[in-house]
Amino acid sequence: MQTEDGQVIEPYSISAGLDYPGIGPMHAHLFESGRATFYGVTDEEALVAAVECSQLEGIIPALETAHALAVFERLQAKPNEIVVVNVSGRGDKDLSTYQNRLKLND
Amino acid sequence: MTKMNRISALFAQATEPVLNVYTTAGFPRFEDTMTVLNALQAGGVDIIEVGMPYSDPVADGETIQLSNQAALEQGMSVAHLFAQLKDMRKTITVPVLLMGYINPVLQYGVEAFCAKCAEVGVDGLILPDLPMVEYEASYREIFEKYGLYNILLITPQTNDERIRHIDSVSKGFIYMVSSASTTGAKTGISADQEVYFSRIAAMNLQNPRLIGFGISDHESFMKASKNASGAIIGSAFVKMIAQAKDLSAEIVDFVQAIKGKK
């Protein structure tokens, strides 16, 4: 994430792992070559997906992973299609964020 | 026939230690760039390094980092810098290098950047985060096309084989980083550093060397110059101009004090 002049822009994400302005060369190449589609996901969408996964699967996903899970809404996958999700991490490390943002202690 | 690069001409003729001073473009104020360059030359500097402000100057310590930030806040950019340096060669005769980080250069377009450098009369570039292997594979031809020297760096940790390779692809001079740290004025040169300086001197490299990082006064300048062709001062200068009341006069005094001419 950079300005036209090439200065790095301060990023933001609810998740630590995504709160970073850089991207790895593989992802950059997938984008440049058109082999991948990239979706933007908001904090709220990620939180909703995290709760859904926890309740339906009994897996509390990491906040980073929750962003991937939030894409299902947009994918509109059909029942006979196979979707593979990289569940990149557990949500144990994010419990306090979940508690605060979902107001679970109120 | 192309004119000899000013950096090569300088070292061919130098009889005294060479003083290279680094200044951040657009610092202390956006419009100060050419004032600083003219005052540096008037004071007797041999080479000027103009820093292109960057958001993440990883090789730089606090003094230069803060100057980068201040310049960026005042709107400095690569395009603005080239505009400010447009008529540089009407007054400046000493070699001038641009120092910075590779991302703004990539965004500007490497060839476009080099062409602009040649147009305004920049003689060389120092890009600490441009890996030598990438320079050789992708950019060397472009730099050479525009007559720009790419100044490479060595540190106390660089092994002999790599130093010799750097020497073989270098032109102008080799930037000897005095210690494994970031830029920042230090309180003198240690015995360990003097050992490193003599070790490199004994390698009899083809290119002249200038020692940088941590040089701040006449004493450290002379110590560095015992085992190299001269030295580079950055943070100590930037610290001074940050506080200067009479920019030009204080710059002239500073340079003359370093050279021991005061």
CSV table of C-alpha atoms in Angstrom, one decimal:
chain,number,residue,atom,x,y,z
A,1,MET,CA,0.0,0.0,0.0
A,2,GLN,CA,1.7,3.1,-1.2
A,3,THR,CA,1.2,6.7,-2.5
A,4,GLU,CA,1.9,7.6,-6.1
A,5,ASP,CA,5.3,8.7,-4.9
A,6,GLY,CA,6.1,5.3,-3.5
A,7,GLN,CA,5.8,6.2,0.2
A,8,VAL,CA,4.4,3.4,2.4
A,9,ILE,CA,0.8,4.1,3.6
A,10,GLU,CA,-0.2,3.2,7.2
A,11,PRO,CA,-2.6,0.2,7.0
A,12,TYR,CA,-5.4,-0.9,9.3
A,13,SER,CA,-6.9,-4.2,10.1
A,14,ILE,CA,-8.8,-5.7,13.1
A,15,SER,CA,-6.3,-8.6,12.8
A,16,ALA,CA,-2.6,-8.2,13.6
A,17,GLY,CA,-1.6,-10.5,10.7
A,18,LEU,CA,-3.3,-8.4,8.1
A,19,ASP,CA,-2.4,-5.0,9.6
A,20,TYR,CA,0.6,-4.7,7.3
A,21,PRO,CA,1.1,-2.6,4.1
A,22,GLY,CA,3.2,-5.2,2.3
A,23,ILE,CA,2.3,-8.3,0.3
A,24,GLY,CA,4.3,-11.4,-0.5
A,25,PRO,CA,5.7,-11.9,-4.0
A,26,MET,CA,3.5,-15.0,-4.7
A,27,HIS,CA,0.3,-13.0,-4.0
A,28,ALA,CA,1.6,-10.1,-6.1
A,29,HIS,CA,2.3,-12.5,-9.0
A,30,LEU,CA,-1.1,-14.1,-8.7
A,31,PHE,CA,-2.7,-10.6,-8.9
A,32,GLU,CA,-0.5,-9.4,-11.8
A,33,SER,CA,-1.0,-12.6,-13.8
A,34,GLY,CA,-4.8,-12.5,-13.2
A,35,ARG,CA,-4.8,-16.0,-11.8
A,36,ALA,CA,-6.4,-14.9,-8.6
A,37,THR,CA,-9.4,-12.8,-7.6
A,38,PHE,CA,-9.0,-10.7,-4.5
A,39,TYR,CA,-11.9,-9.7,-2.2
A,40,GLY,CA,-11.9,-6.9,0.4
A,41,VAL,CA,-13.5,-7.8,3.7
A,42,THR,CA,-14.5,-5.4,6.5
A,43,ASP,CA,-14.0,-6.0,10.3
A,44,GLU,CA,-17.7,-6.5,10.7
A,45,GLU,CA,-17.9,-9.1,7.9
A,46,ALA,CA,-15.0,-11.0,9.4
A,47,LEU,CA,-16.5,-11.0,12.9
A,48,VAL,CA,-19.9,-12.3,11.6
A,49,ALA,CA,-18.1,-15.1,9.7
A,50,ALA,CA,-16.0,-16.0,12.8
A,51,VAL,CA,-19.1,-16.4,14.9
A,52,GLU,CA,-20.8,-18.5,12.2
A,53,CYS,CA,-17.8,-20.8,12.0
A,54,SER,CA,-17.6,-21.2,15.7
A,55,GLN,CA,-21.3,-22.0,16.0
A,56,LEU,CA,-21.6,-24.3,13.0
A,57,GLU,CA,-18.3,-26.1,13.2
A,58,GLY,CA,-17.1,-25.6,16.8
A,59,ILE,CA,-13.9,-24.1,15.4
A,60,ILE,CA,-13.1,-20.6,16.6
A,61,PRO,CA,-11.0,-19.2,13.7
A,62,ALA,CA,-8.2,-16.7,13.9
A,63,LEU,CA,-9.3,-13.2,12.9
A,64,GLU,CA,-7.1,-13.5,9.8
A,65,THR,CA,-8.9,-16.7,8.8
A,66,ALA,CA,-12.3,-15.1,9.5
A,67,HIS,CA,-11.6,-12.8,6.6
A,68,ALA,CA,-11.4,-15.8,4.2
A,69,LEU,CA,-14.6,-17.3,5.7
A,70,ALA,CA,-16.4,-14.0,5.1
A,71,VAL,CA,-16.0,-14.5,1.3
A,72,PHE,CA,-18.7,-17.3,1.2
A,73,GLU,CA,-21.4,-14.6,1.1
A,74,ARG,CA,-20.0,-13.3,-2.1
A,75,LEU,CA,-18.9,-16.6,-3.6
A,76,GLN,CA,-22.5,-17.9,-3.7
A,77,ALA,CA,-21.1,-21.4,-4.2
A,78,LYS,CA,-23.5,-24.1,-5.4
A,79,PRO,CA,-24.0,-27.3,-3.4
A,80,ASN,CA,-22.1,-29.4,-5.9
A,81,GLU,CA,-19.0,-27.2,-5.9
A,82,ILE,CA,-16.0,-27.8,-3.7
A,83,VAL,CA,-14.6,-24.9,-1.9
A,84,VAL,CA,-11.3,-25.2,-0.1
A,85,VAL,CA,-10.5,-22.8,2.8
A,86,ASN,CA,-7.1,-22.4,4.3
A,87,VAL,CA,-8.0,-22.2,8.0
A,88,SER,CA,-4.8,-20.4,8.7
A,89,GLY,CA,-5.1,-20.3,12.5
A,90,ARG,CA,-7.0,-20.7,15.7
A,91,GLY,CA,-8.8,-17.9,17.4
A,92,ASP,CA,-7.5,-18.5,20.9
A,93,LYS,CA,-5.1,-15.6,20.5
A,94,ASP,CA,-8.0,-13.4,19.4
A,95,LEU,CA,-10.5,-14.1,22.2
A,96,SER,CA,-10.2,-10.8,23.9
A,97,THR,CA,-10.9,-9.0,20.6
A,98,TYR,CA,-13.9,-11.2,20.0
A,99,GLN,CA,-15.1,-10.6,23.6
A,100,ASN,CA,-14.7,-6.8,23.2
A,101,ARG,CA,-16.1,-6.4,19.6
A,102,LEU,CA,-19.0,-8.9,20.1
A,103,LYS,CA,-19.7,-7.5,23.6
A,104,LEU,CA,-19.7,-11.0,25.1
A,105,ASN,CA,-19.1,-9.7,28.6
A,106,ASP,CA,-22.1,-7.4,28.7
B,1,MET,CA,32.8,11.9,-26.4
B,2,THR,CA,31.3,11.8,-22.9
B,3,LYS,CA,32.7,13.9,-20.2
B,4,MET,CA,34.3,12.1,-17.2
B,5,ASN,CA,31.9,11.5,-14.4
B,6,ARG,CA,32.5,14.2,-11.7
B,7,ILE,CA,33.0,11.6,-9.0
B,8,SER,CA,35.9,10.0,-10.9
B,9,ALA,CA,37.4,13.4,-11.7
B,10,LEU,CA,37.3,14.4,-8.0
B,11,PHE,CA,39.1,11.3,-6.8
B,12,ALA,CA,41.6,11.5,-9.6
B,13,GLN,CA,42.6,15.0,-8.5
B,14,ALA,CA,42.1,14.9,-4.7
B,15,THR,CA,45.1,15.6,-2.6
B,16,GLU,CA,43.4,16.0,0.7
B,17,PRO,CA,40.8,13.8,2.5
B,18,VAL,CA,37.5,14.0,0.7
B,19,LEU,CA,34.5,15.3,2.6
B,20,ASN,CA,31.0,14.1,1.6
B,21,VAL,CA,28.1,15.7,3.4
B,22,TYR,CA,24.6,14.2,3.4
B,23,THR,CA,21.5,16.4,3.6
B,24,THR,CA,17.8,15.5,3.5
B,25,ALA,CA,16.0,17.2,0.6
B,26,GLY,CA,13.4,19.7,1.7
B,27,PHE,CA,14.9,20.0,5.2
B,28,PRO,CA,14.6,22.0,7.5
B,29,ARG,CA,12.0,23.6,5.2
B,30,PHE,CA,10.7,22.4,1.8
B,31,GLU,CA,12.3,25.3,0.0
B,32,ASP,CA,15.7,25.0,1.6
B,33,THR,CA,17.2,22.3,-0.6
B,34,MET,CA,19.2,24.5,-3.0
B,35,THR,CA,20.2,26.9,-0.2
B,36,VAL,CA,21.8,24.0,1.7
B,37,LEU,CA,23.6,22.7,-1.5
B,38,ASN,CA,25.0,26.2,-2.3
B,39,ALA,CA,26.2,26.7,1.3
B,40,LEU,CA,27.8,23.3,1.4
B,41,GLN,CA,29.8,24.1,-1.7
B,42,ALA,CA,30.7,27.5,-0.4
B,43,GLY,CA,32.0,25.9,2.8
B,44,GLY,CA,34.3,23.6,0.8
B,45,VAL,CA,32.5,20.2,0.7
B,46,ASP,CA,33.8,17.8,-2.0
B,47,ILE,CA,30.7,15.7,-2.6
B,48,ILE,CA,27.1,16.3,-1.7
B,49,GLU,CA,24.6,13.5,-1.0
B,50,VAL,CA,20.9,14.6,-1.3
B,51,GLY,CA,18.6,12.3,0.6
B,52,MET,CA,15.2,11.5,-1.0
B,53,PRO,CA,12.7,11.4,1.9
B,54,TYR,CA,11.1,8.0,2.4
B,55,SER,CA,8.4,6.7,4.8
B,56,ASP,CA,10.6,3.7,6.0
B,57,PRO,CA,14.3,4.7,5.9
B,58,VAL,CA,15.6,1.4,7.3
B,59,ALA,CA,19.3,2.3,7.2
B,60,ASP,CA,18.8,5.5,9.1
B,61,GLY,CA,18.8,6.4,12.8
B,62,GLU,CA,16.6,8.8,14.6
B,63,THR,CA,18.1,12.1,13.4
B,64,ILE,CA,17.8,11.3,9.7
B,65,GLN,CA,14.4,9.5,10.2
B,66,LEU,CA,12.9,12.6,11.7
B,67,SER,CA,14.3,14.8,8.9
B,68,ASN,CA,12.7,12.4,6.4
B,69,GLN,CA,9.4,12.6,8.2
B,70,ALA,CA,9.5,16.4,8.4
B,71,ALA,CA,10.3,16.7,4.7
B,72,LEU,CA,7.5,14.3,3.7
B,73,GLU,CA,5.0,16.3,5.9
B,74,GLN,CA,6.0,19.4,4.0
B,75,GLY,CA,5.2,17.7,0.7
B,76,MET,CA,8.6,16.6,-0.6
B,77,SER,CA,8.6,13.9,-3.3
B,78,VAL,CA,10.9,12.6,-6.0
B,79,ALA,CA,9.1,14.8,-8.6
B,80,HIS,CA,9.3,17.9,-6.4
B,81,LEU,CA,13.0,17.2,-5.8
B,82,PHE,CA,13.8,17.0,-9.5
B,83,ALA,CA,11.9,20.3,-9.9
B,84,GLN,CA,14.1,21.9,-7.2
B,85,LEU,CA,17.3,20.6,-8.7
B,86,LYS,CA,16.4,21.7,-12.2
B,87,ASP,CA,19.0,24.5,-12.4
B,88,MET,CA,21.4,22.9,-9.9
B,89,ARG,CA,24.3,22.9,-12.3
B,90,LYS,CA,24.1,26.7,-12.8
B,91,THR,CA,25.7,27.0,-9.4
B,92,ILE,CA,26.9,23.6,-8.2
B,93,THR,CA,30.1,22.2,-9.6
B,94,VAL,CA,30.9,19.5,-7.1
B,95,PRO,CA,29.7,15.9,-7.6
B,96,VAL,CA,26.1,15.3,-6.4
B,97,LEU,CA,24.6,12.0,-5.4
B,98,LEU,CA,21.0,11.1,-4.7
B,99,MET,CA,20.6,8.8,-1.7
B,100,GLY,CA,17.4,7.0,-0.9
B,101,TYR,CA,15.4,3.8,-1.0
B,102,ILE,CA,14.4,1.8,-4.1
B,103,ASN,CA,10.6,1.9,-3.8
B,104,PRO,CA,10.1,5.6,-4.8
B,105,VAL,CA,12.5,5.0,-7.7
B,106,LEU,CA,10.5,2.0,-8.8
B,107,GLN,CA,7.3,4.0,-8.6
B,108,TYR,CA,8.8,6.8,-10.7
B,109,GLY,CA,10.1,4.3,-13.2
B,110,VAL,CA,13.8,3.3,-13.0
B,111,GLU,CA,14.6,4.5,-16.5
B,112,ALA,CA,12.6,7.7,-16.2
B,113,PHE,CA,14.4,8.3,-12.9
B,114,CYS,CA,17.8,7.8,-14.3
B,115,ALA,CA,17.0,10.0,-17.3
B,116,LYS,CA,15.9,12.8,-14.9
B,117,CYS,CA,19.1,12.4,-12.9
B,118,ALA,CA,21.2,12.8,-16.0
B,119,GLU,CA,19.1,15.8,-17.1
B,120,VAL,CA,19.6,17.7,-13.8
B,121,GLY,CA,23.3,16.6,-13.4
B,122,VAL,CA,23.2,14.0,-10.7
B,123,ASP,CA,26.4,11.9,-10.9
B,124,GLY,CA,25.5,8.9,-8.9
B,125,LEU,CA,23.0,7.1,-6.6
B,126,ILE,CA,23.2,5.4,-3.3
B,127,LEU,CA,20.3,2.9,-2.8
B,128,PRO,CA,21.1,0.8,0.3
B,129,ASP,CA,18.0,-1.5,-0.2
B,130,LEU,CA,18.7,-2.3,-3.9
B,131,PRO,CA,20.4,-5.7,-3.7
B,132,MET,CA,23.6,-5.9,-5.8
B,133,VAL,CA,22.3,-9.0,-7.5
B,134,GLU,CA,19.1,-7.3,-8.6
B,135,TYR,CA,21.1,-4.2,-9.7
B,136,GLU,CA,23.4,-6.4,-11.9
B,137,ALA,CA,20.5,-8.4,-13.3
B,138,SER,CA,18.0,-5.6,-14.0
B,139,TYR,CA,19.3,-2.1,-13.7
B,140,ARG,CA,23.0,-1.8,-14.4
B,141,GLU,CA,22.6,-1.3,-18.1
B,142,ILE,CA,20.1,1.6,-17.5
B,143,PHE,CA,22.4,3.3,-15.0
B,144,GLU,CA,25.3,3.0,-17.3
B,145,LYS,CA,23.3,4.3,-20.2
B,146,TYR,CA,22.7,7.5,-18.3
B,147,GLY,CA,26.3,7.7,-16.9
B,148,LEU,CA,25.1,7.2,-13.3
B,149,TYR,CA,27.4,5.5,-10.8
B,150,ASN,CA,25.7,3.1,-8.3
B,151,ILE,CA,27.6,3.4,-5.1
B,152,LEU,CA,27.6,0.1,-3.2
B,153,LEU,CA,28.1,-0.4,0.5
B,154,ILE,CA,30.3,-2.7,2.6
B,155,THR,CA,30.1,-3.3,6.3
B,156,PRO,CA,32.5,-4.9,8.9
B,157,GLN,CA,30.5,-8.1,8.3
B,158,THR,CA,31.0,-8.3,4.5
B,159,ASN,CA,33.3,-11.1,3.6
B,160,ASP,CA,36.4,-10.7,1.5
B,161,GLU,CA,35.0,-12.4,-1.6
B,162,ARG,CA,31.9,-10.2,-1.6
B,163,ILE,CA,34.1,-7.1,-1.1
B,164,ARG,CA,36.2,-8.0,-4.1
B,165,HIS,CA,33.1,-8.6,-6.2
B,166,ILE,CA,31.7,-5.2,-5.1
B,167,ASP,CA,35.0,-3.6,-6.0
B,168,SER,CA,34.8,-5.2,-9.4
B,169,VAL,CA,31.4,-3.8,-10.2
B,170,SER,CA,31.9,-0.4,-8.5
B,171,LYS,CA,32.7,2.9,-10.0
B,172,GLY,CA,33.3,6.2,-8.2
B,173,PHE,CA,33.9,5.0,-4.7
B,174,ILE,CA,32.8,2.3,-2.2
B,175,TYR,CA,30.8,3.3,0.8
B,176,MET,CA,32.3,1.8,3.8
B,177,VAL,CA,29.8,1.6,6.6
B,178,SER,CA,31.7,2.1,9.8
B,179,SER,CA,29.7,-0.3,12.0
B,180,ALA,CA,26.8,-2.7,11.9
B,181,SER,CA,24.2,-0.1,12.9
B,182,THR,CA,22.1,2.7,11.4
B,183,THR,CA,23.2,6.2,10.7
B,184,GLY,CA,23.7,8.4,13.7
B,185,ALA,CA,26.4,10.7,15.1
B,186,LYS,CA,28.6,8.8,17.5
B,187,THR,CA,31.2,10.0,20.0
B,188,GLY,CA,34.2,8.9,18.1
B,189,ILE,CA,35.8,5.9,16.4
B,190,SER,CA,36.7,2.8,18.4
B,191,ALA,CA,39.8,0.7,18.3
B,192,ASP,CA,37.8,-2.2,16.7
B,193,GLN,CA,36.7,0.2,13.9
B,194,GLU,CA,40.3,1.2,13.2
B,195,VAL,CA,41.2,-2.5,12.9
B,196,TYR,CA,38.4,-2.9,10.3
B,197,PHE,CA,39.5,0.3,8.4
B,198,SER,CA,43.1,-1.0,8.2
B,199,ARG,CA,41.9,-4.5,7.2
B,200,ILE,CA,40.0,-3.1,4.2
B,201,ALA,CA,42.8,-0.7,3.3
B,202,ALA,CA,45.2,-3.6,3.2
B,203,MET,CA,43.0,-5.3,0.5
B,204,ASN,CA,44.2,-2.7,-2.0
B,205,LEU,CA,40.9,-2.3,-3.7
B,206,GLN,CA,40.7,-0.6,-7.1
B,207,ASN,CA,38.1,1.9,-6.0
B,208,PRO,CA,38.6,4.7,-3.4
B,209,ARG,CA,36.6,4.3,-0.2
B,210,LEU,CA,34.7,6.8,1.9
B,211,ILE,CA,33.7,5.9,5.4
B,212,GLY,CA,30.2,6.7,6.6
B,213,PHE,CA,27.9,6.3,9.6
B,214,GLY,CA,28.9,7.7,13.0
B,215,ILE,CA,31.3,10.4,11.7
B,216,SER,CA,30.6,13.7,13.4
B,217,ASP,CA,33.5,16.0,13.8
B,218,HIS,CA,37.0,17.0,12.7
B,219,GLU,CA,38.6,14.3,14.8
B,220,SER,CA,36.5,11.4,13.5
B,221,PHE,CA,36.8,12.7,10.0
B,222,MET,CA,40.6,12.7,10.2
B,223,LYS,CA,40.7,9.3,11.8
B,224,ALA,CA,38.5,7.8,9.1
B,225,SER,CA,40.6,9.5,6.4
B,226,LYS,CA,43.8,7.8,7.6
B,227,ASN,CA,42.6,4.5,6.2
B,228,ALA,CA,40.4,5.7,3.4
B,229,SER,CA,40.1,8.6,0.9
B,230,GLY,CA,37.7,10.5,3.1
B,231,ALA,CA,34.5,10.3,5.0
B,232,ILE,CA,30.7,11.0,4.9
B,233,ILE,CA,28.9,13.1,7.5
B,234,GLY,CA,25.1,12.9,7.7
B,235,SER,CA,23.4,12.9,11.0
B,236,ALA,CA,25.7,15.4,12.6
B,237,PHE,CA,25.0,17.8,9.8
B,238,VAL,CA,21.2,17.2,9.8
B,239,LYS,CA,21.2,17.7,13.6
B,240,MET,CA,22.9,21.1,13.1
B,241,ILE,CA,20.7,22.4,10.4
B,242,ALA,CA,17.5,21.4,12.3
B,243,GLN,CA,18.5,24.0,14.9
B,244,ALA,CA,20.3,26.6,12.7
B,245,LYS,CA,19.2,30.2,13.0
B,246,ASP,CA,21.3,31.4,10.0
B,247,LEU,CA,21.3,28.4,7.7
B,248,SER,CA,23.9,29.3,5.1
B,249,ALA,CA,26.4,30.8,7.6
B,250,GLU,CA,26.2,27.9,10.0
B,251,ILE,CA,26.6,25.4,7.2
B,252,VAL,CA,29.8,27.1,6.0
B,253,ASP,CA,31.1,27.2,9.6
B,254,PHE,CA,30.3,23.5,10.0
B,255,VAL,CA,32.1,22.4,6.9
B,256,GLN,CA,35.1,24.4,7.6
B,257,ALA,CA,35.3,23.1,11.2
B,258,ILE,CA,35.2,19.5,9.9
B,259,LYS,CA,37.9,20.2,7.4
B,260,GLY,CA,39.9,21.8,10.2
B,261,LYS,CA,40.0,25.1,8.4
B,262,LYS,CA,38.5,27.2,11.3
